[in-house]
XYZ file of C-alpha atoms in Angstrom:
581
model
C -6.348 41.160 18.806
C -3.776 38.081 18.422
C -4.000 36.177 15.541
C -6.495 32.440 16.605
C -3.862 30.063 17.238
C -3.945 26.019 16.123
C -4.876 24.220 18.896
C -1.436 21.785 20.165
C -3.881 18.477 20.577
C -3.015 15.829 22.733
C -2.058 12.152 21.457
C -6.073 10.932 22.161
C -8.914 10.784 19.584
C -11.200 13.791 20.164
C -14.735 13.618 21.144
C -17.234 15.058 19.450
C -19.949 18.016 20.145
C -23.212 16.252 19.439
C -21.765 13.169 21.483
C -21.255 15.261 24.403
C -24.983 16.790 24.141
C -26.415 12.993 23.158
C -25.062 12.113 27.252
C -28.812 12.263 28.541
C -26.825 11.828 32.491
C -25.858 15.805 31.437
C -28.835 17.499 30.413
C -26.329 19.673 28.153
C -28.641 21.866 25.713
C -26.481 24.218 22.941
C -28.243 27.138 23.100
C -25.697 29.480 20.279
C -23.145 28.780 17.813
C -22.707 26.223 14.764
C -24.540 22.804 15.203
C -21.764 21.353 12.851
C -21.528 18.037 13.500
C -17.758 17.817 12.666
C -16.938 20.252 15.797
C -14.736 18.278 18.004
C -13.510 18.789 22.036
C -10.681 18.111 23.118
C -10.813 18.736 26.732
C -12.649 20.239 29.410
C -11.372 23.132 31.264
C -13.119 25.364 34.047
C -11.510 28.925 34.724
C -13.445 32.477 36.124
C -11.349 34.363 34.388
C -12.088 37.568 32.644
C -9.237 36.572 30.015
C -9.342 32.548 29.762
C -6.652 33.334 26.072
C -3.260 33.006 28.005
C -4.358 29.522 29.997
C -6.069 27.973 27.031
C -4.245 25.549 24.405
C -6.779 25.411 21.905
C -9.354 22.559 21.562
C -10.874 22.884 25.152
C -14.850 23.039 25.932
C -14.099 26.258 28.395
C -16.664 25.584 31.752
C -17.305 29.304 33.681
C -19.904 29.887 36.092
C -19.982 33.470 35.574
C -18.294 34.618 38.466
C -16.085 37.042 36.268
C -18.723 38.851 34.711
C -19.070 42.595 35.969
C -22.057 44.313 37.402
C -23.738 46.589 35.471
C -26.956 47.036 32.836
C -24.704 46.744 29.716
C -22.189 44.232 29.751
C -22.440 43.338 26.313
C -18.929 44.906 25.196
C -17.461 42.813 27.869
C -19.209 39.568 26.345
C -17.763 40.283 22.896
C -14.265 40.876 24.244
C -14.546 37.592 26.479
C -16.021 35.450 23.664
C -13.598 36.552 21.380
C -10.560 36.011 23.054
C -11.691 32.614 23.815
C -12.236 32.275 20.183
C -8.564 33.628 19.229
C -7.285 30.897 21.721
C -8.585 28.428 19.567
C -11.617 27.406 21.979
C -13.937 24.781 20.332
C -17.027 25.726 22.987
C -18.277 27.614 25.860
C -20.305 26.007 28.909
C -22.214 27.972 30.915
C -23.538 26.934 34.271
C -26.579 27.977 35.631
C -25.614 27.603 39.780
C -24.512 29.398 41.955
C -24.266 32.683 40.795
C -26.702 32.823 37.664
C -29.733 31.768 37.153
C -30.171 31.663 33.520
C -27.011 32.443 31.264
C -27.111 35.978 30.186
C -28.441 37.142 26.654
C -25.402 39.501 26.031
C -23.295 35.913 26.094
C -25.734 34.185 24.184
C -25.563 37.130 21.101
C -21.895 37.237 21.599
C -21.276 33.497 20.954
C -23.798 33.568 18.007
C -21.968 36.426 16.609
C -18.733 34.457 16.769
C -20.078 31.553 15.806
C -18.814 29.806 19.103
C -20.989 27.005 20.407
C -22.437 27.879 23.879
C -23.729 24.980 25.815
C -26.534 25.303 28.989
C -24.937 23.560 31.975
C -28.763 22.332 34.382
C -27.456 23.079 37.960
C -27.885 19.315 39.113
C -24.538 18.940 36.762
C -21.276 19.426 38.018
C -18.373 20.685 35.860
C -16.199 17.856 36.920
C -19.017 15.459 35.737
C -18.893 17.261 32.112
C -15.149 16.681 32.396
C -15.559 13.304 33.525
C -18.130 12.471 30.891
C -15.681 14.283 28.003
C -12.384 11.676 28.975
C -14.850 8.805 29.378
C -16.170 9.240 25.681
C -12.390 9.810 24.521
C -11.896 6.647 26.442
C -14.565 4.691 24.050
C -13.266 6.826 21.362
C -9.859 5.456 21.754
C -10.508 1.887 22.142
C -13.000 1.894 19.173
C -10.069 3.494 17.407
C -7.560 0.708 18.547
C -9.794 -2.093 17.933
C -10.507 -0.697 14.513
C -6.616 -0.557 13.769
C -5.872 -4.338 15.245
C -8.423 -5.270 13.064
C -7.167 -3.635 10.310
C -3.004 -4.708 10.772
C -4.647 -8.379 11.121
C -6.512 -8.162 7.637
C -3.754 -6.674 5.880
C -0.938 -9.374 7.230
C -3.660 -11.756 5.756
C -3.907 -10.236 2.569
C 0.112 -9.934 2.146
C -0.296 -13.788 2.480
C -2.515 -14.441 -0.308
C -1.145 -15.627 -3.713
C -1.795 -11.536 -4.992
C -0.026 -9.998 -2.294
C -0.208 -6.630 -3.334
C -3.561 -6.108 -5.330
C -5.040 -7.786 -2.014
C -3.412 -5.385 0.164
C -4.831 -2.664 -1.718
C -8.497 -3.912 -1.834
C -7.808 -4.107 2.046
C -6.200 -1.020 2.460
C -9.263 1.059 0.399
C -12.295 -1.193 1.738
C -10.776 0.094 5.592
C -10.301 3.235 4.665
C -13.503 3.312 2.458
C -11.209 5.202 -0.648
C -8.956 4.178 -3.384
C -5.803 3.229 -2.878
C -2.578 3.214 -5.421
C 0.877 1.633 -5.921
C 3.102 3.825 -8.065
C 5.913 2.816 -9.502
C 9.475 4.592 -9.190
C 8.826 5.738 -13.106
C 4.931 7.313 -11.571
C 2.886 5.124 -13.625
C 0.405 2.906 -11.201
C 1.403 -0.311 -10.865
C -1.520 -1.895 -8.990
C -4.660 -0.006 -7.219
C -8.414 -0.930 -5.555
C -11.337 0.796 -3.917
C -12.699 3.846 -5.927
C -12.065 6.866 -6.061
C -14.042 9.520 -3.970
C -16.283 11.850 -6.269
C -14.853 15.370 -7.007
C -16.383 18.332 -5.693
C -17.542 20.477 -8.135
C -15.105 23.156 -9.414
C -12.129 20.691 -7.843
C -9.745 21.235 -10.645
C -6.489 22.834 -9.757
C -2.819 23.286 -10.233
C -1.087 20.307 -8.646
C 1.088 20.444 -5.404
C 4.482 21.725 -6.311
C 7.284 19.424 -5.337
C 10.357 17.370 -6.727
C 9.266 15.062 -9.334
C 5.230 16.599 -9.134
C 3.712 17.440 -12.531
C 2.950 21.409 -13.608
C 0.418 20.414 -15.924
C -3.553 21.403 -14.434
C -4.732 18.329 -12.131
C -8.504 16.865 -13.429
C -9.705 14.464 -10.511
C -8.489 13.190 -7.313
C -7.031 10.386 -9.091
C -4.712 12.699 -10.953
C -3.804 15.049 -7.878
C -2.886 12.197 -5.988
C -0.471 10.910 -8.601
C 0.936 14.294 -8.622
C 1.622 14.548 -4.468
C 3.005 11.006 -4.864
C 6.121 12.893 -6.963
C 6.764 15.336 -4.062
C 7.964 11.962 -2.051
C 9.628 9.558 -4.504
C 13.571 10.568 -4.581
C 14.195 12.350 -7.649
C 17.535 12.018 -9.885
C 19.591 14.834 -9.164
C 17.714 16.251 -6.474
C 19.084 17.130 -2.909
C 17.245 20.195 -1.768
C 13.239 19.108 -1.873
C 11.043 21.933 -1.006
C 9.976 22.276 2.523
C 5.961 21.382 2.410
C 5.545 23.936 5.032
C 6.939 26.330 2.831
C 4.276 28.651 1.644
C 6.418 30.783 -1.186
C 5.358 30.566 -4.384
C 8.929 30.061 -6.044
C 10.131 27.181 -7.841
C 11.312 23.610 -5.916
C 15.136 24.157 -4.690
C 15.165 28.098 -5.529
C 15.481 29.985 -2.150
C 13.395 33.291 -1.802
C 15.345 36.406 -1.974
C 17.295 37.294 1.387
C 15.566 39.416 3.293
C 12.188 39.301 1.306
C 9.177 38.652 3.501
C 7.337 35.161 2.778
C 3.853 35.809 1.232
C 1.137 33.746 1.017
C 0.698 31.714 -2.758
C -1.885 32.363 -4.770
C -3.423 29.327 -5.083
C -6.826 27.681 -4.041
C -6.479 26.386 -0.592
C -5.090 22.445 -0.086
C -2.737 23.024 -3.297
C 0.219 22.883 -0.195
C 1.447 19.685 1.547
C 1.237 19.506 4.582
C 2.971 16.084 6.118
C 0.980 13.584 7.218
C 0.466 13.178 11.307
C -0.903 10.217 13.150
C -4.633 11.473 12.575
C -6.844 13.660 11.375
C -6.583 16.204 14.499
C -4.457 19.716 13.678
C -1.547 20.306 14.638
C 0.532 23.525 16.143
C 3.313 23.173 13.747
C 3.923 21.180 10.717
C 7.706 19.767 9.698
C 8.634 16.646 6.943
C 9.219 13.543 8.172
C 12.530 11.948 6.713
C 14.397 9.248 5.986
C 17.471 8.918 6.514
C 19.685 10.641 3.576
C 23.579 10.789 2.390
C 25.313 13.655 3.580
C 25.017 16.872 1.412
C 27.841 18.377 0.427
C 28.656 22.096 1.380
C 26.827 24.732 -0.699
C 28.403 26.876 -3.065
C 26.139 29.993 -1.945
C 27.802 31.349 1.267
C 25.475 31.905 4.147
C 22.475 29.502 1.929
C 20.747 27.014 4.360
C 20.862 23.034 4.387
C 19.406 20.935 2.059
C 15.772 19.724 3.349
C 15.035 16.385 3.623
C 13.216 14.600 1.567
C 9.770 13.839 2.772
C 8.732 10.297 3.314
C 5.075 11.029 4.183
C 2.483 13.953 2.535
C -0.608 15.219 2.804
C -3.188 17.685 0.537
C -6.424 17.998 -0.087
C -8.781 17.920 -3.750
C -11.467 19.512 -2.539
C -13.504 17.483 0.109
C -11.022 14.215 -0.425
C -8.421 13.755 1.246
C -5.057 13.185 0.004
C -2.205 10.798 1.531
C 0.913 9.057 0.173
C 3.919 7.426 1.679
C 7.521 6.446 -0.278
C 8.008 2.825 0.811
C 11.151 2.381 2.566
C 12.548 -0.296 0.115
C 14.457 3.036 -1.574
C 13.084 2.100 -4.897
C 10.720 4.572 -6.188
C 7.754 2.918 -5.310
C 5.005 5.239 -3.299
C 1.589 4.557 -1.653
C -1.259 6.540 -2.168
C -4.617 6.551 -0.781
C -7.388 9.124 -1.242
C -10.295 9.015 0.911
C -13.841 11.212 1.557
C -13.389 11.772 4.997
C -10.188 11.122 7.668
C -10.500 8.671 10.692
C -8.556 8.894 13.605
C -6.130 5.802 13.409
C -6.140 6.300 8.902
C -2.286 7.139 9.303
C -1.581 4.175 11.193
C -3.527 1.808 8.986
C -1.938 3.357 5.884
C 1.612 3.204 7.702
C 1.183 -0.841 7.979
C 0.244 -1.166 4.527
C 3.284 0.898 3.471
C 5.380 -1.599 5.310
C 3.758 -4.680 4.187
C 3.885 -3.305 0.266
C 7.801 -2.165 1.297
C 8.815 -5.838 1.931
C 6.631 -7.061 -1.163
C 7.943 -4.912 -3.288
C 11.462 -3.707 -2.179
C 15.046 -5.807 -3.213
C 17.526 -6.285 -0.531
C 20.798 -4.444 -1.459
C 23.439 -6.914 0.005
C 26.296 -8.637 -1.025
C 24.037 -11.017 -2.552
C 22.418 -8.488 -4.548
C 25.653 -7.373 -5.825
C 27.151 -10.998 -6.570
C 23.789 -11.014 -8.977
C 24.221 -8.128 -10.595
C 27.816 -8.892 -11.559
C 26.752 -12.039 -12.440
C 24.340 -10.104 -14.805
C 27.141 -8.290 -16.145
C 29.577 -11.168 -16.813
C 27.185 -13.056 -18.982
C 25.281 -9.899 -20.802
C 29.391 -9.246 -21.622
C 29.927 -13.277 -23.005
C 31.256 -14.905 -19.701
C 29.671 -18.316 -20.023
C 27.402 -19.765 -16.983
C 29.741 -21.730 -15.991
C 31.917 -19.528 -14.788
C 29.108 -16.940 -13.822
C 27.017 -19.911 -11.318
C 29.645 -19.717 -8.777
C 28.864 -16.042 -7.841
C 24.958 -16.852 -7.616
C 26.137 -19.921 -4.683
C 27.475 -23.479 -4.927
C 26.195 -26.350 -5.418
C 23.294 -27.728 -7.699
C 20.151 -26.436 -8.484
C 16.010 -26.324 -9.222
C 14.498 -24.651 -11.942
C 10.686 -23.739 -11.042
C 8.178 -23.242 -13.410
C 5.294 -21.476 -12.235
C 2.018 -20.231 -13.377
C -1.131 -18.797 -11.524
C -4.415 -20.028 -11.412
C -6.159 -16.920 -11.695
C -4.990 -13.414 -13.427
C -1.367 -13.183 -15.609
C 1.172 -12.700 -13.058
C 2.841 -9.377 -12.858
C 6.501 -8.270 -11.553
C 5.298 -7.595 -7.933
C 3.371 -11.132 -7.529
C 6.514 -12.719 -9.078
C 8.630 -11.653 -6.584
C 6.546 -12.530 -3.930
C 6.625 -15.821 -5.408
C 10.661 -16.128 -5.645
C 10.603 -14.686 -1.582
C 8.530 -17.316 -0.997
C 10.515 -20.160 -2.786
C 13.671 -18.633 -0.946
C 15.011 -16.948 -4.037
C 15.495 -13.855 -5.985
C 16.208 -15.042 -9.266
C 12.532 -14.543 -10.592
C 12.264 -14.591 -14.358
C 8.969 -13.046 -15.918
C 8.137 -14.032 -19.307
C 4.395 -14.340 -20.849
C 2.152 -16.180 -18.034
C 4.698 -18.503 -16.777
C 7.070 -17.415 -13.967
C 10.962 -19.098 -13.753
C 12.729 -19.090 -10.664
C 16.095 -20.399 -10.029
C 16.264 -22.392 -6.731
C 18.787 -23.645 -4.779
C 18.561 -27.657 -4.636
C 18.829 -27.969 -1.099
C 15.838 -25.165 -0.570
C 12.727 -27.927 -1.234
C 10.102 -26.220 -3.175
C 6.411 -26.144 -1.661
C 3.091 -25.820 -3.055
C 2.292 -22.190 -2.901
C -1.548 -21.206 -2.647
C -2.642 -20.254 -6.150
C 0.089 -21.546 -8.238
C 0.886 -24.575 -10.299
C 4.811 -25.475 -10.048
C 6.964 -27.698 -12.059
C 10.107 -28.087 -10.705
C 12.833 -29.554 -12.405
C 15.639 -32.344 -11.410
C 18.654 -30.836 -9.513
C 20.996 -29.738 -12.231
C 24.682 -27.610 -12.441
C 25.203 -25.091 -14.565
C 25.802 -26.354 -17.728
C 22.506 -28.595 -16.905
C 20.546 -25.998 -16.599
C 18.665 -25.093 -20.372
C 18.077 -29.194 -19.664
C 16.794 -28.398 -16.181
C 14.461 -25.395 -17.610
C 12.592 -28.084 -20.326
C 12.212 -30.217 -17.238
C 10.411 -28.082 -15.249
C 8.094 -26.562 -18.294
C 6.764 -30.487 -19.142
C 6.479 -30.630 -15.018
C 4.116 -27.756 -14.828
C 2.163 -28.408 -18.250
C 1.832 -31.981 -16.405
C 0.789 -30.448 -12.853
C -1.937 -28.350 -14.499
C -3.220 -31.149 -16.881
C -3.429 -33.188 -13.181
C -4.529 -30.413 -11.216
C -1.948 -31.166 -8.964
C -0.113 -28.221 -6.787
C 3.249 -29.446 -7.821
C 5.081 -31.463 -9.584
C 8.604 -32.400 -9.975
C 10.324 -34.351 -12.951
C 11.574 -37.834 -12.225
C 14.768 -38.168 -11.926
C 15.340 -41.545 -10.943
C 17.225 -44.410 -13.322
C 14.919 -46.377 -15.613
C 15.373 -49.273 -17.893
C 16.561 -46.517 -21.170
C 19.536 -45.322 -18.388
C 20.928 -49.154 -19.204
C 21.259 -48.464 -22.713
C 24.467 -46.443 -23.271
C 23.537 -42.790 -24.511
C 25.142 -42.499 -27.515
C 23.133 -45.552 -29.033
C 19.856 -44.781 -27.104
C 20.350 -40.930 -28.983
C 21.124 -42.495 -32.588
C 17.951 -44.550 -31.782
C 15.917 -41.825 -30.709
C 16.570 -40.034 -34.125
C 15.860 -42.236 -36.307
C 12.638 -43.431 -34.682
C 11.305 -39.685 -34.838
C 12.874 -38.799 -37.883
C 9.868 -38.207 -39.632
C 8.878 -35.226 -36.857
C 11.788 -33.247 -37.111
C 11.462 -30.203 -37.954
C 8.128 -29.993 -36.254
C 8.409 -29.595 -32.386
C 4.467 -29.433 -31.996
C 3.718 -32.847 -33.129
C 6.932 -34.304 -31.174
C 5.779 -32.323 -28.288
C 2.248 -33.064 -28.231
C 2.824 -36.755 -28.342
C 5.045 -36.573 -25.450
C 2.170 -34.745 -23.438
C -0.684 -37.550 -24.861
C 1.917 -40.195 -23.996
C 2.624 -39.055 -20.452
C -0.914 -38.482 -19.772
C -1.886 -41.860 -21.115
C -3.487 -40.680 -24.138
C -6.296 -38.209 -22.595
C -7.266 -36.034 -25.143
C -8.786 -33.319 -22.546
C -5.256 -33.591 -20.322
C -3.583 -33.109 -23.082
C -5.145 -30.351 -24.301
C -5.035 -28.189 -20.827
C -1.953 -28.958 -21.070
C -0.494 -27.745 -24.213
C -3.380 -25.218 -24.352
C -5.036 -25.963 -26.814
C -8.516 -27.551 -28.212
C -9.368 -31.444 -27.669
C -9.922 -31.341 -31.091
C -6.660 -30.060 -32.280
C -4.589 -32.861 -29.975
C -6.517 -35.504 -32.193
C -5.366 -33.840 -35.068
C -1.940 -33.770 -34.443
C -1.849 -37.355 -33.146
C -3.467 -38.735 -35.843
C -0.637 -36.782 -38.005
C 1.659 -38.323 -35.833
C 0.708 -41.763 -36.658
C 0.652 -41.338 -39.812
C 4.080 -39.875 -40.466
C 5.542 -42.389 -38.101
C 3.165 -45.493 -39.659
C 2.766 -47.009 -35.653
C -0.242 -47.790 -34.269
C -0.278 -45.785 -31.199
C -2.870 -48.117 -29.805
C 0.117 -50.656 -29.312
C 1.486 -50.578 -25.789
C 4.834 -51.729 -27.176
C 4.828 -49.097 -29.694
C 4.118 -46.238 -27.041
C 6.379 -47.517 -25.167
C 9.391 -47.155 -27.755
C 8.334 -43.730 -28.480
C 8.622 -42.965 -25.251
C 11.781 -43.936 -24.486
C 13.063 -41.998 -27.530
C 11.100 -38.996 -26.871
C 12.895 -38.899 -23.283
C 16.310 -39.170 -25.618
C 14.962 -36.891 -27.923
């Protein structure tokens, strides 16, 4: 008997069994077989054939009449030879029809198909076979709209969410509420960056060894959570590795070590899903399995005479913990950074859904290697080797430039939703430090407000302006969150102190605030209560500190400089020197 093939599905969503019988215009009743309600049809096929195997592709509800069957007392070897066959041709059901030729469907058929566990359906006479087959592309029909609304929806969602001020946490809670999982940013180094939704409950007795693949973990996997961080290693690019293994590779020998000529493959040991198998564009099987790739550098020859090509590396990957399903994707950015998404069940259109949030989270997270990129990093190296920025500026662009001080209104910011931030303000010189963000702007790009962010931006400023141009844009954004305004930018027009010439107005400026040197929180909490005309409560969002402690260091003030900061004039002065200062 031939070994059951896969069936070779076509590009449509399948229908379901118990849709088929729900169609009350086909008085369909199953009558043998599995009432799973997972079993799925493909297509509709009629054929009086006494051996349906070499016409079939797999996945069809097979319609006969009975004109095939032989005359005699006991056909019942002839049923179990027919239903099998059907079954080794990958058949997903058997309709039977009741007219012309039978009246009811013979009992030999009926113990065959429960036997082989092959669903047998009752076909009333008033139903025609080309009605079942109409009635089986009209539900595929519904099926595939439903699943191409359901994606639309989905792309439209996650293109809002890669607009929000959290571009990539938001993606994620998109990504896992559609696909009703958990989904998970790695990062090149395989420690999660950012993930959402949670993660479907193991199966009992779920534990395993983890797929085996370039960069996967040996160690035993505990949890879904853990298996999918191991299949995200099969896909990020390894250092040093050409030759990934082939996921359709079945050998148990270790990643990039051939099997023995001539040796026949056997199967692994190991508890079924343990194997990738790449990803396809649903959850339907398919007749053969091969990697998708991306594009790699050319391998050099091997050194083993007769040895076969490299493999590609696999962009896309599939397993199984269990009943959850297992996906991940390496973004196309080239930097290390993979997608993975575990779910309790797989949808037809889940691949697609997944494959926009890859792309989305590929431009958030991915750095453009130009020759912009490589004028920064050599810019990087001349002043990390004592070049001074001066001479380094020229190779980031001419002219003047912003300094941007930026800081969230909701969580700390993190690398990913800084960089979003600099793509956003046109550059890529994003700076990271604490819970503010820096970002280095050209002058003639004009900052915007930027939905849930507070900016300071600084007065245009050239190189050797620009530690200057960095204070700035810090007193701008401790002044745009004291405000509650968006942005801010520092003033940069003349005032009355620009007529004073700027050696005198400095030499002023020290003396006035000699007594505060030496103590940069009292000088630079009275410029914050000055600029915010002496609100205690603005003064102390913006410094960040308590109402209470602003008073304090006022009143200090006051008394080391003996003014009465109640005076207009007196403000006024200090003022003027703390701008000097």
């Amino acid at each position: 008997m031939p070994e059951t093939i896969t069936p070779a599905v076509p590009p449509t969503p399948p229908v379901t069994l118990s849709a088929l019988l729900a169609r009350e215009d086909l008085g369909l009743r199953q009558i043998a077989g599995p009432t799973d309600p997972g079993i799925v049809i493909h297509w509709a096929h009629t054929s009086e054939m006494a051996d349906p195997y070499p016409y079939l592709l797999g996945g069809e509800l097979l319609l006969t009449a009975g004109v095939h069957i032989p005359e005699g007392p006991d056909v019942s070897a002839y049923f179990d030879d027919y239903v099998s066959r059907i079954v080794a041709a990958g058949g997903a059901a058997l309709g039977f029809g009741l007219a012309p030729v039978h009246d009811t469907v013979p009992p030999a058929l009926v113990a065959a198909c429960e036997s082989r566990r092959l669903p047998l359906l009752e076909v009333p006479p008033q139903t025609t076979f080309s009605g079942v087959a109409r009635a089986v592309w009209q539900l595929m029909a519904q099926a595939r709209l439903a699943e191409l609304r359901r994606v639309t929806e989905a792309q439209q969602s996650l293109a809002a969410a890669a607009a929000r001020q959290d571009p990539v946490p938001s993606v994620l809670r998109q990504l896992a509420q559609r696909l009703g999982g958990r989904a998970v940013l790695y990062g090149p180094d395989g420690t999660e960056v950012a993930g959402a939704g949670r993660e479907p409950a193991a199966s009992p007795g779920a534990s395993r060894e983890p797929a085996v693949g370039a960069g996967a973990s040996r160690e035993p996997v505990e949890g879904a959570g853990a298996a999918l961080a191991a299949l995200a290693g099969v896909v990020r690019p390894a250092a040093g590795t050409t030759t990934p293994p082939d996921p359709t590779d079945r050998r148990p020998h270790a990643p990039g070590t051939p099997p023995a000529p001539g040796t026949r493959p056997q199967p692994a040991a190991t508890p079924p899903g343990t194997w990738l198998t790449p990803i396809t564009s649903s959850a339907r099987p398919q007749a053969a399995a091969t990697p998708s790739a991306r594009p790699q550098p050319a391998a050099t020859p091997s050194a083993t005479p007769g040895a076969p090509p490299p493999r590609p590396q696999p962009s896309s990957a599939t397993d199984a913990f269990g009943a959850t399903h297992l996906a991940v994707y390496a973004l196309g950015a080239g930097e290390g950074f993979v997608l993975g998404v575990a779910t309790p069940r797989r949808e037809p259109g889940d691949h697609t859904i997944a494959s926009v949030a890859a792309v989305l989270l590929t431009l958030l997270t991915g750095e453009h290697q130009s020759g912009a990129g490589a004028a920064r990093s050599s810019a990087l190296v001349r002043l990390l080797l004592g070049a001074p920025p001066g001479e380094v500026a020229p190779l980031l662009g001419a002219g003047r430039w912003l300094v941007v001080h930026a800081r969230p209104e909701a969580q700390a910011p993190d690398p990913v939703a800084a960089s979003a931030l600099g793509a956003a303000l046109g550059s890529p010189l994003v700076d990271l430090g604490g819970d503010v963000v820096r970002v280095l702007v050209p002058a003639d790009r004009e900052p915007a407000p930027q939905p849930g962010w507070t900016l300071g931006v600084s007065a245009p400023a050239e190189p050797h302006e620009w530690p200057a141009a960095d204070t700035q844009a810090a007193r701008a954004l401790a002044r745009a969150r004291a405000t509650r305004a968006p942005l801010l930018r520092h003033a940069a027009r003349p005032a009355l102190a620009d007529l004073v010439p700027p050696a005198d107005a400095e030499t002023h400026a020290r003396s006035l605030l000699a007594p505060l040197s030496g103590q940069p929180a009292l000088a630079e909490t009275l410029r914050s209560w000055l600029s915010l005309h002496g609100s205690w409560d603005r003064t102390a969002v913006a410094l960040g500190v308590h109402r209470n402690t602003v008073r304090q260091r006022i009143a200090r003030c006051a008394g080391l400089l003996g003014a009465d900061l109640d005076d207009p004039d007196v403000r006024m002065e200090l003022w003027f020197a703390l701008r000097r200062g």
